[in-house]
Amino acid sequence: MAQKSRPTLGKALVLGALLTLAAPGTAYANTVAVTVHTPGATLGPSAIDSSISTDAQCSSGLVSGGGIDQAIGSGAGVNGNHVLSTEPSSDGSSEYTGTTGVVGTDVAYWIAKGGSGGQVNSSFSTTPYAMCFSSSLINHTQVVMNKVNAPTAAATVGLVTASCPSGSVLLGGGALVSPANTGNFKAIASFPTFDNSAHDFGQKAAADGETNPDSWTAVGWDNSSNAGNETYAYAICSGSGINVSGVTVTVRNTEVSGPNTGSTGQNATVGCGSSDGTLVSGGAAISAGGVTTTDFTGPSSAGDHLNGSFPSDSSGNPVGDGTTTAASWTAFAHTGGMASTTNHTDAWALCANDGS
């Protein structure tokens, strides 16, 4: 009897060995981690029709996205502060503005650029945030840039979309408007989207709960006409040659009404769900609303603008340098001096699980 049982025991041992070998391939723990880095606030801009550029750097990891927070001061002059850019950079000062397409790899810097209009305030400040990303699977990234000569007429949308190369996954994105010294030109939206007909090839934003967007849209907005205006969109994508078939990037979005009173602001905050993965980036917009169901339309007044798009706690407070647990993203929109009834503020959070 003992001899007859040996083959059964041998089969069991072989099966156990096979299961042991197979186990690593069936583990799907998320290894995505993000540390937020920020040097803190830099005062400015301090002169009419000027700009200030500041940057955050990843000492380890690569940027999957980034943000900007502008303190708008108190008393007279708060309307003049606006976002000019929240964008990746190769060194913290250089901007990707040349030939479109893949413009950088393994980027570790993020620029935040603030601008002023016809009013300034001594309390104006600009704070950059870099989302410093690591993953056992996605160990390289690439930046894709696209640009458009728009808007060239006042209170019209200058929209442009950058799309990730086939086979890569979107991690985040950014926006830039140039020139920076006109006083009226600003970036009013920067959000994830899809290069497909359902999203009108970037004109409709990714909606709450959608997964694996492949593109990033930026929107420029101006009080006046300027034939030289340029709007740039940046998509932060996984590096080439990486098998990302097991990666899921989940979009979280919220839209709130306002700001609709002249010279006031409105926050919108959205967070990653418990099963969504790790917050890797986010976006923001001020618009006429319905940006996930209709083509993007601008806000009610040419003076309406963004003052922030940044990683935060669930109450909308910006996180500090070295934070490793940020799970929410906040958008801060602001009106000019005119009231409105149709403005809306949107925030997006991108949450990643690398499935490795």
Short mmCIF file of C-alpha atoms in Angstrom, two decimals, residues 52 54 66-71 82-87 110-115 125-130 284 306-311 318 329-332:
data_model
loop_
_atom_site.label_atom_id
_atom_site.label_comp_id
_atom_site.label_asym_id
_atom_site.label_seq_id
_atom_site.Cartn_x
_atom_site.Cartn_y
_atom_site.Cartn_z
CA ILE A 52 7.14 84.63 -12.33
CA THR A 54 9.33 78.68 -10.07
CA GLY A 66 2.55 68.50 -11.07
CA GLY A 67 0.65 71.51 -9.87
CA ILE A 68 0.51 75.17 -8.97
CA ASP A 69 -1.05 77.13 -6.11
CA GLN A 70 -1.33 80.90 -6.19
CA ALA A 71 -2.06 82.98 -3.13
CA HIS A 82 -3.61 83.94 -12.95
CA VAL A 83 -2.03 80.65 -14.01
CA LEU A 84 0.25 80.78 -17.04
CA SER A 85 1.61 77.26 -16.80
CA THR A 86 1.86 74.04 -14.89
CA GLU A 87 4.31 72.03 -17.00
CA TRP A 110 7.95 70.73 -12.81
CA ILE A 111 7.47 74.43 -13.55
CA ALA A 112 4.69 76.60 -12.15
CA LYS A 113 4.33 79.99 -13.76
CA GLY A 114 2.08 82.77 -12.49
CA GLY A 115 1.10 85.95 -14.30
CA SER A 125 2.78 84.16 -4.55
CA THR A 126 3.31 81.07 -6.69
CA THR A 127 3.97 77.55 -5.37
CA PRO A 128 4.99 74.59 -7.59
CA TYR A 129 4.34 70.90 -6.85
CA ALA A 130 6.07 67.89 -8.40
CA ALA A 284 -8.39 71.74 -13.24
CA LEU A 306 -7.47 79.63 -12.59
CA ASN A 307 -5.40 80.24 -9.48
CA GLY A 308 -4.64 76.66 -8.56
CA SER A 309 -4.39 73.00 -9.53
CA PHE A 310 -2.58 71.04 -6.81
CA PRO A 311 -2.38 67.90 -4.64
CA PRO A 318 -2.41 71.93 -0.26
CA TRP A 329 -6.61 67.04 -6.05
CA THR A 330 -7.98 70.59 -5.79
CA ALA A 331 -8.81 73.18 -8.44
CA PHE A 332 -9.12 76.85 -7.50
#
